[in-house]
PDB file of C-alpha atoms in Angstrom:
ATOM      1  CA  MET A1315      -7.568   0.544   4.840  1.00 59.00           C
ATOM      2  CA  SER A1316      -5.067  -0.062   2.072  1.00 55.00           C
ATOM      3  CA  VAL A1317      -1.684  -1.341   3.236  1.00 52.00           C
ATOM      4  CA  ILE A1318       1.396  -2.934   1.787  1.00 51.00           C
ATOM      5  CA  GLU A1319       2.452  -6.461   2.600  1.00 47.00           C
ATOM      6  CA  GLY A1320       4.568  -6.865   5.713  1.00 46.00           C
ATOM      7  CA  GLU A1321       7.269  -8.826   3.856  1.00 44.00           C
ATOM      8  CA  SER A1322       8.088  -5.758   1.738  1.00 44.00           C
ATOM      9  CA  MET A1323       9.453  -3.939   4.773  1.00 40.00           C
ATOM     10  CA  SER A1324      13.225  -4.227   4.884  1.00 38.00           C
ATOM     11  CA  ILE A1325      13.588  -3.411   8.593  1.00 38.00           C
ATOM     12  CA  SER A1326      12.740  -5.956  11.259  1.00 38.00           C
ATOM     13  CA  ALA A1327      10.075  -5.364  13.877  1.00 40.00           C
ATOM     14  CA  THR A1328      12.714  -5.528  16.619  1.00 40.00           C
ATOM     15  CA  GLU A1329      14.782  -2.829  14.939  1.00 42.00           C
ATOM     16  CA  LEU A1330      11.706  -0.681  14.466  1.00 41.00           C
ATOM     17  CA  ASP A1331      10.611  -1.070  18.062  1.00 44.00           C
ATOM     18  CA  SER A1332      14.085   0.009  19.170  1.00 44.00           C
ATOM     19  CA  ASP A1333      14.110   2.942  16.791  1.00 45.00           C
ATOM     20  CA  SER A1334      10.638   4.103  17.763  1.00 42.00           C
ATOM     21  CA  HIS A1335      11.784   4.586  21.334  1.00 45.00           C
ATOM     22  CA  GLY A1336      15.125   6.227  20.732  1.00 44.00           C
ATOM     23  CA  HIS A1337      15.324   7.680  17.241  1.00 44.00           C
ATOM     24  CA  GLY A1338      14.998  11.366  16.570  1.00 43.00           C
ATOM     25  CA  HIS A1339      16.022  12.962  19.820  1.00 43.00           C
ATOM     26  CA  GLY A1340      18.171  16.061  19.494  1.00 41.00           C
ATOM     27  CA  HIS A1341      17.847  16.389  15.709  1.00 45.00           C
ATOM     28  CA  GLY A1342      15.664  19.484  15.663  1.00 45.00           C
ATOM     29  CA  ASN A1343      16.569  23.135  15.661  1.00 48.00           C
ATOM     30  CA  ASN A1344      18.021  24.028  19.033  1.00 48.00           C
ATOM     31  CA  ASP A1345      17.782  27.695  19.951  1.00 49.00           C
ATOM     32  CA  GLY A1346      18.507  27.111  23.647  1.00 49.00           C
ATOM     33  CA  ASN A1347      21.416  25.773  25.619  1.00 51.00           C
ATOM     34  CA  ASP A1348      19.845  22.709  27.191  1.00 60.00           C
ATOM     35  CA  GLY A1349      20.161  20.474  24.127  1.00 64.00           C
ATOM     36  CA  ALA A1350      16.426  19.763  24.001  1.00 66.00           C
ATOM     37  CA  PRO A1351      14.637  19.974  20.639  1.00 62.00           C
ATOM     38  CA  ALA A1352      12.145  22.762  20.052  1.00 68.00           C
ATOM     39  CA  PRO A1353       8.487  21.923  20.780  1.00 58.00           C
ATOM     40  CA  ASP A1354       7.652  21.826  17.059  1.00 84.00           C
ATOM     41  CA  ASP A1355      10.442  19.307  16.496  1.00 84.00           C
ATOM     42  CA  ASP A1356       9.026  17.091  19.245  1.00 86.00           C
ATOM     43  CA  LEU A1357       5.653  17.162  17.504  1.00 88.00           C
ATOM     44  CA  LEU A1358       7.169  16.295  14.116  1.00 86.00           C
ATOM     45  CA  TYR A1359       9.199  13.398  15.490  1.00 88.00           C
ATOM     46  CA  GLY A1360       6.207  12.281  17.533  1.00 90.00           C
ATOM     47  CA  VAL A1361       4.223  11.861  14.319  1.00 89.00           C
ATOM     48  CA  ILE A1362       7.060  10.046  12.542  1.00 89.00           C
ATOM     49  CA  ARG A1363       7.753   7.738  15.512  1.00 92.00           C
ATOM     50  CA  ARG A1364       4.157   6.541  15.405  1.00 92.00           C
ATOM     51  CA  LEU A1365       4.119   5.705  11.694  1.00 91.00           C
ATOM     52  CA  TRP A1366       6.147   2.467  11.783  1.00 89.00           C
ATOM     53  CA  PRO A1367       4.262   0.898  14.731  1.00 94.00           C
ATOM     54  CA  LEU A1368       0.952   2.005  13.184  1.00 93.00           C
ATOM     55  CA  HIS A1369       1.866   0.471   9.846  1.00 89.00           C
ATOM     56  CA  ARG A1370       2.806  -2.849  11.442  1.00 91.00           C
ATOM     57  CA  THR A1371      -0.409  -2.885  13.473  1.00 93.00           C
ATOM     58  CA  VAL A1372      -2.577  -2.154  10.432  1.00 91.00           C
ATOM     59  CA  VAL A1373      -0.855  -4.935   8.461  1.00 90.00           C
ATOM     60  CA  ARG A1374      -1.507  -7.425  11.285  1.00 92.00           C
ATOM     61  CA  VAL A1375      -5.177  -6.433  11.536  1.00 90.00           C
ATOM     62  CA  VAL A1376      -5.729  -6.635   7.784  1.00 90.00           C
ATOM     63  CA  GLU A1377      -4.011 -10.036   7.606  1.00 91.00           C
ATOM     64  CA  ARG A1378      -6.341 -11.295  10.341  1.00 90.00           C
ATOM     65  CA  GLU A1379      -9.379  -9.941   8.460  1.00 88.00           C
ATOM     66  CA  LEU A1380      -8.206 -11.671   5.272  1.00 90.00           C
ATOM     67  CA  SER A1381      -7.742 -15.051   6.943  1.00 88.00           C
ATOM     68  CA  GLY A1382      -9.375 -17.719   4.794  1.00 85.00           C
ATOM     69  CA  THR A1383      -9.730 -15.543   1.685  1.00 85.00           C
ATOM     70  CA  GLY A1384      -6.483 -16.597   0.017  1.00 86.00           C
ATOM     71  CA  LEU A1385      -5.371 -12.943  -0.078  1.00 91.00           C
ATOM     72  CA  THR A1386      -2.399 -11.208   1.527  1.00 91.00           C
ATOM     73  CA  ALA A1387      -2.324  -7.641   2.816  1.00 92.00           C
ATOM     74  CA  GLY A1388      -0.353  -6.621  -0.275  1.00 93.00           C
ATOM     75  CA  GLU A1389      -2.952  -8.125  -2.593  1.00 94.00           C
ATOM     76  CA  HIS A1390      -5.602  -6.268  -0.616  1.00 94.00           C
ATOM     77  CA  ALA A1391      -3.735  -3.040  -1.417  1.00 95.00           C
ATOM     78  CA  LEU A1392      -3.524  -4.031  -5.076  1.00 96.00           C
ATOM     79  CA  LEU A1393      -7.267  -4.686  -5.349  1.00 96.00           C
ATOM     80  CA  ASP A1394      -7.950  -1.425  -3.542  1.00 96.00           C
ATOM     81  CA  ALA A1395      -5.766   0.490  -6.025  1.00 96.00           C
ATOM     82  CA  LEU A1396      -7.456  -1.099  -9.031  1.00 97.00           C
ATOM     83  CA  HIS A1397     -10.892  -0.457  -7.538  1.00 96.00           C
ATOM     84  CA  ALA A1398     -10.082   3.198  -6.858  1.00 94.00           C
ATOM     85  CA  GLU A1399      -8.135   4.038 -10.025  1.00 93.00           C
ATOM     86  CA  GLY A1400      -9.345   1.568 -12.644  1.00 95.00           C
ATOM     87  CA  PRO A1401      -7.203  -0.541 -15.008  1.00 96.00           C
ATOM     88  CA  ARG A1402      -3.467   0.075 -14.715  1.00 95.00           C
ATOM     89  CA  THR A1403      -0.216  -1.489 -15.919  1.00 96.00           C
ATOM     90  CA  VAL A1404       2.140  -3.104 -13.428  1.00 95.00           C
ATOM     91  CA  PRO A1405       4.606  -0.162 -13.603  1.00 94.00           C
ATOM     92  CA  GLN A1406       1.742   2.289 -13.046  1.00 94.00           C
ATOM     93  CA  LEU A1407       0.537   0.310 -10.042  1.00 96.00           C
ATOM     94  CA  ALA A1408       4.064   0.124  -8.638  1.00 94.00           C
ATOM     95  CA  ARG A1409       4.520   3.891  -8.956  1.00 92.00           C
ATOM     96  CA  ALA A1410       1.107   4.594  -7.413  1.00 90.00           C
ATOM     97  CA  MET A1411       1.912   2.289  -4.469  1.00 90.00           C
ATOM     98  CA  ASP A1412       5.514   3.560  -4.271  1.00 87.00           C
ATOM     99  CA  LEU A1413       6.899   0.033  -4.475  1.00 91.00           C
ATOM    100  CA  ASP A1414       9.288  -1.954  -6.631  1.00 92.00           C
ATOM    101  CA  ARG A1415       7.682  -3.794  -9.510  1.00 94.00           C
ATOM    102  CA  GLN A1416       8.601  -7.271  -8.256  1.00 95.00           C
ATOM    103  CA  PRO A1417       6.174  -7.512  -5.293  1.00 95.00           C
ATOM    104  CA  VAL A1418       3.426  -5.840  -7.308  1.00 96.00           C
ATOM    105  CA  GLN A1419       3.998  -8.363 -10.113  1.00 96.00           C
ATOM    106  CA  ARG A1420       3.669 -11.235  -7.610  1.00 96.00           C
ATOM    107  CA  TRP A1421       0.416  -9.819  -6.259  1.00 96.00           C
ATOM    108  CA  VAL A1422      -0.957  -9.367  -9.772  1.00 97.00           C
ATOM    109  CA  ASN A1423      -0.051 -12.949 -10.705  1.00 96.00           C
ATOM    110  CA  HIS A1424      -1.785 -14.304  -7.613  1.00 95.00           C
ATOM    111  CA  ALA A1425      -4.862 -12.121  -8.114  1.00 96.00           C
ATOM    112  CA  VAL A1426      -5.089 -13.459 -11.670  1.00 96.00           C
ATOM    113  CA  GLU A1427      -4.773 -17.035 -10.372  1.00 95.00           C
ATOM    114  CA  LEU A1428      -7.618 -16.381  -7.923  1.00 94.00           C
ATOM    115  CA  GLY A1429      -9.825 -14.978 -10.676  1.00 96.00           C
ATOM    116  CA  LEU A1430      -9.904 -11.533  -9.064  1.00 96.00           C
ATOM    117  CA  ALA A1431      -8.043  -9.743 -11.872  1.00 97.00           C
ATOM    118  CA  VAL A1432      -7.358 -10.254 -15.566  1.00 97.00           C
ATOM    119  CA  THR A1433      -5.034  -8.812 -18.173  1.00 95.00           C
ATOM    120  CA  ALA A1434      -6.402  -6.712 -21.005  1.00 94.00           C
ATOM    121  CA  PRO A1435      -4.899  -5.125 -24.121  1.00 91.00           C
ATOM    122  CA  ASN A1436      -3.444  -1.661 -23.569  1.00 91.00           C
ATOM    123  CA  PRO A1437      -4.210   0.690 -26.488  1.00 89.00           C
ATOM    124  CA  ALA A1438      -1.477   3.071 -25.292  1.00 87.00           C
ATOM    125  CA  HIS A1439       1.295   0.447 -25.022  1.00 82.00           C
ATOM    126  CA  ARG A1440       0.813  -2.868 -26.809  1.00 79.00           C
ATOM    127  CA  ARG A1441       3.630  -4.625 -24.890  1.00 82.00           C
ATOM    128  CA  SER A1442       2.351  -3.605 -21.451  1.00 87.00           C
ATOM    129  CA  SER A1443      -0.995  -5.151 -20.594  1.00 93.00           C
ATOM    130  CA  LEU A1444      -3.549  -3.439 -18.413  1.00 95.00           C
ATOM    131  CA  ILE A1445      -4.567  -5.129 -15.166  1.00 97.00           C
ATOM    132  CA  GLN A1446      -8.225  -4.841 -14.280  1.00 97.00           C
ATOM    133  CA  LEU A1447     -10.577  -6.313 -11.719  1.00 97.00           C
ATOM    134  CA  THR A1448     -12.983  -9.067 -12.640  1.00 97.00           C
ATOM    135  CA  SER A1449     -16.539  -8.856 -11.365  1.00 96.00           C
ATOM    136  CA  GLU A1450     -15.450 -11.272  -8.616  1.00 96.00           C
ATOM    137  CA  GLY A1451     -12.514  -9.038  -7.741  1.00 96.00           C
ATOM    138  CA  ALA A1452     -14.675  -5.919  -7.583  1.00 96.00           C
ATOM    139  CA  GLU A1453     -17.203  -7.724  -5.390  1.00 96.00           C
ATOM    140  CA  ALA A1454     -14.417  -9.024  -3.152  1.00 94.00           C
ATOM    141  CA  ILE A1455     -12.819  -5.640  -2.478  1.00 95.00           C
ATOM    142  CA  ARG A1456     -16.213  -3.991  -1.981  1.00 95.00           C
ATOM    143  CA  GLY A1457     -17.104  -6.611   0.621  1.00 93.00           C
ATOM    144  CA  ILE A1458     -13.786  -6.138   2.432  1.00 92.00           C
ATOM    145  CA  GLN A1459     -14.119  -2.353   2.375  1.00 92.00           C
ATOM    146  CA  THR A1460     -17.710  -2.493   3.650  1.00 94.00           C
ATOM    147  CA  PHE A1461     -16.560  -4.551   6.633  1.00 92.00           C
ATOM    148  CA  GLU A1462     -13.561  -2.299   7.294  1.00 92.00           C
ATOM    149  CA  THR A1463     -15.582   0.899   6.976  1.00 93.00           C
ATOM    150  CA  ALA A1464     -18.164  -0.345   9.457  1.00 94.00           C
ATOM    151  CA  GLN A1465     -15.406  -1.210  11.938  1.00 92.00           C
ATOM    152  CA  LEU A1466     -13.688   2.149  11.528  1.00 92.00           C
ATOM    153  CA  ARG A1467     -16.951   4.076  11.799  1.00 92.00           C
ATOM    154  CA  GLN A1468     -17.797   2.270  15.024  1.00 93.00           C
ATOM    155  CA  ARG A1469     -14.377   2.656  16.632  1.00 94.00           C
ATOM    156  CA  LEU A1470     -13.601   6.208  15.487  1.00 93.00           C
ATOM    157  CA  ALA A1471     -17.066   7.689  15.856  1.00 94.00           C
ATOM    158  CA  ASP A1472     -15.744  10.299  18.300  1.00 95.00           C
ATOM    159  CA  LEU A1473     -13.377  11.828  15.719  1.00 95.00           C
ATOM    160  CA  PRO A1474     -14.881  14.823  13.903  1.00 95.00           C
ATOM    161  CA  ALA A1475     -14.572  14.963  10.123  1.00 95.00           C
ATOM    162  CA  GLU A1476     -12.295  17.993  10.382  1.00 96.00           C
ATOM    163  CA  ASP A1477      -9.763  15.978  12.389  1.00 96.00           C
ATOM    164  CA  LEU A1478      -9.774  13.273   9.726  1.00 94.00           C
ATOM    165  CA  ARG A1479      -9.264  15.854   6.968  1.00 96.00           C
ATOM    166  CA  THR A1480      -6.331  17.302   8.923  1.00 95.00           C
ATOM    167  CA  ALA A1481      -4.846  13.820   9.359  1.00 94.00           C
ATOM    168  CA  LEU A1482      -5.110  13.207   5.613  1.00 94.00           C
ATOM    169  CA  HIS A1483      -3.421  16.529   4.896  1.00 95.00           C
ATOM    170  CA  VAL A1484      -0.552  15.774   7.282  1.00 92.00           C
ATOM    171  CA  LEU A1485      -0.035  12.251   5.908  1.00 92.00           C
ATOM    172  CA  ASP A1486      -0.108  13.520   2.326  1.00 92.00           C
ATOM    173  CA  ARG A1487       2.443  16.206   3.162  1.00 92.00           C
ATOM    174  CA  LEU A1488       4.722  13.735   4.963  1.00 90.00           C
ATOM    175  CA  GLY A1489       4.551  11.389   1.999  1.00 87.00           C
ATOM    176  CA  GLU A1490       5.365  14.222  -0.388  1.00 88.00           C
ATOM    177  CA  GLU A1491       8.377  15.376   1.613  1.00 88.00           C
ATOM    178  CA  PHE A1492       9.786  11.885   2.200  1.00 87.00           C
ATOM    179  CA  ARG A1493       9.422  11.039  -1.488  1.00 83.00           C
ATOM    180  CA  HIS A1494      11.344  14.237  -2.215  1.00 85.00           C
ATOM    181  CA  LEU A1495      14.051  13.237   0.275  1.00 85.00           C
ATOM    182  CA  GLY A1496      14.234   9.824  -1.368  1.00 79.00           C
ATOM    183  CA  ASN A1497      14.563  11.431  -4.807  1.00 64.00           C
ATOM    184  CA  GLY A1498      11.050  10.496  -5.804  1.00 50.00           C
ATOM    185  CA  SER A1499       9.584   7.098  -6.577  1.00 48.00           C
ATOM    186  CA  HIS A1500      12.104   4.289  -6.854  1.00 50.00           C
ATOM    187  CA  VAL A1501      10.088   2.722  -9.684  1.00 49.00           C
ATOM    188  CA  PRO A1502      11.806   3.634 -12.988  1.00 50.00           C
ATOM    189  CA  PRO A1503       9.859   4.556 -16.127  1.00 50.00           C
ATOM    190  CA  GLU A1504       8.471   1.649 -18.080  1.00 51.00           C
ATOM    191  CA  GLU A1505      11.131   0.349 -20.467  1.00 46.00           C
ATOM    192  CA  PRO A1506      11.232  -2.791 -22.638  1.00 45.00           C
ATOM    193  CA  ASP A1507      13.898  -5.429 -22.127  1.00 38.00           C
ATOM    194  CA  SER A1508      16.272  -6.696 -24.825  1.00 35.00           C
ATOM    195  CA  ARG A1509      13.432  -8.660 -26.390  1.00 41.00           C
ATOM    196  CA  GLY A1510      11.059  -5.733 -26.370  1.00 44.00           C
ATOM    197  CA  ASN A1511       9.087  -7.028 -23.378  1.00 45.00           C
ATOM    198  CA  THR A1512       8.035  -5.031 -20.334  1.00 47.00           C
ATOM    199  CA  ASP A1513       7.378  -6.321 -16.824  1.00 46.00           C
ATOM    200  CA  ALA A1514       3.651  -6.466 -17.411  1.00 44.00           C
ATOM    201  CA  SER A1515       4.109  -8.704 -20.453  1.00 44.00           C
ATOM    202  CA  HIS A1516       5.425 -11.457 -18.152  1.00 46.00           C
ATOM    203  CA  ILE A1517       2.093 -11.764 -16.314  1.00 46.00           C
ATOM    204  CA  GLN A1518       0.769 -15.290 -16.287  1.00 46.00           C
ATOM    205  CA  PRO A1519      -2.199 -15.820 -18.642  1.00 42.00           C
ATOM    206  CA  SER A1520      -5.625 -15.613 -17.056  1.00 43.00           C
ATOM    207  CA  SER A1521      -7.403 -18.902 -16.533  1.00 43.00           C
ATOM    208  CA  PRO A1522     -10.585 -19.229 -18.609  1.00 40.00           C
ATOM    209  CA  HIS A1523     -12.368 -20.497 -15.508  1.00 37.00           C
ATOM    210  CA  PRO A1524     -10.675 -18.804 -12.518  1.00 41.00           C
ATOM    211  CA  THR A1525     -11.653 -19.778  -9.021  1.00 39.00           C
ATOM    212  CA  HIS A1526     -11.368 -17.860  -5.792  1.00 45.00           C
ATOM    213  CA  LYS A1527      -9.916 -19.815  -2.898  1.00 42.00           C
ATOM    214  CA  GLY A1528     -11.482 -19.168   0.453  1.00 42.00           C
ATOM    215  CA  ARG A1529     -14.419 -17.065   1.492  1.00 41.00           C
ATOM    216  CA  LEU A1530     -14.450 -13.322   2.044  1.00 46.00           C
ATOM    217  CA  ARG A1531     -15.761 -11.979   5.313  1.00 41.00           C
ATOM    218  CA  GLU A1532     -19.067 -10.194   5.222  1.00 38.00           C
TER     219      GLU A1532
END
């Protein structure tokens, strides 16, 4: 249940609620004279209208699950990405999460402070450190995912696997098309600054004895 932090959304909940009720009508192909969109257009907009409210709801649920752990929903997504993909640089994480580097950098810094992640030398780019999970970080995200998976399995037990595979296909295709419309990822290639430093080189040093604030739910 990987999500991005609610603060990274640039549109307010009120604006989104308004848009979800009124946006999209009459924008489809219209082969008739009544001004109504074609049935396929209604289906497409129906999917898109549900994405913003669903995203906000998932963020709220994840934030409630993380209460007392010291983690935000964005840091949850960061740990999930590192757990799934292995060590990555900050620019690589930002591109994978389709976010600007700044919020990802904040999440990395906090995860390092909590002892859930550390920096490591990058053989491919000496100025851009790799970010990797500590054993505590790996245990933390596994515990969170175990809890989430059990909840999802219980609540969505009536959905056949084929429906879930179709949902994944549709979401992947929507993401692909919207990234194309937005001219691809807005995270530029990794480039050094005037001093030869990259974003990842500004990560705060890992504490030799990191501590994790709060307790993860089991």
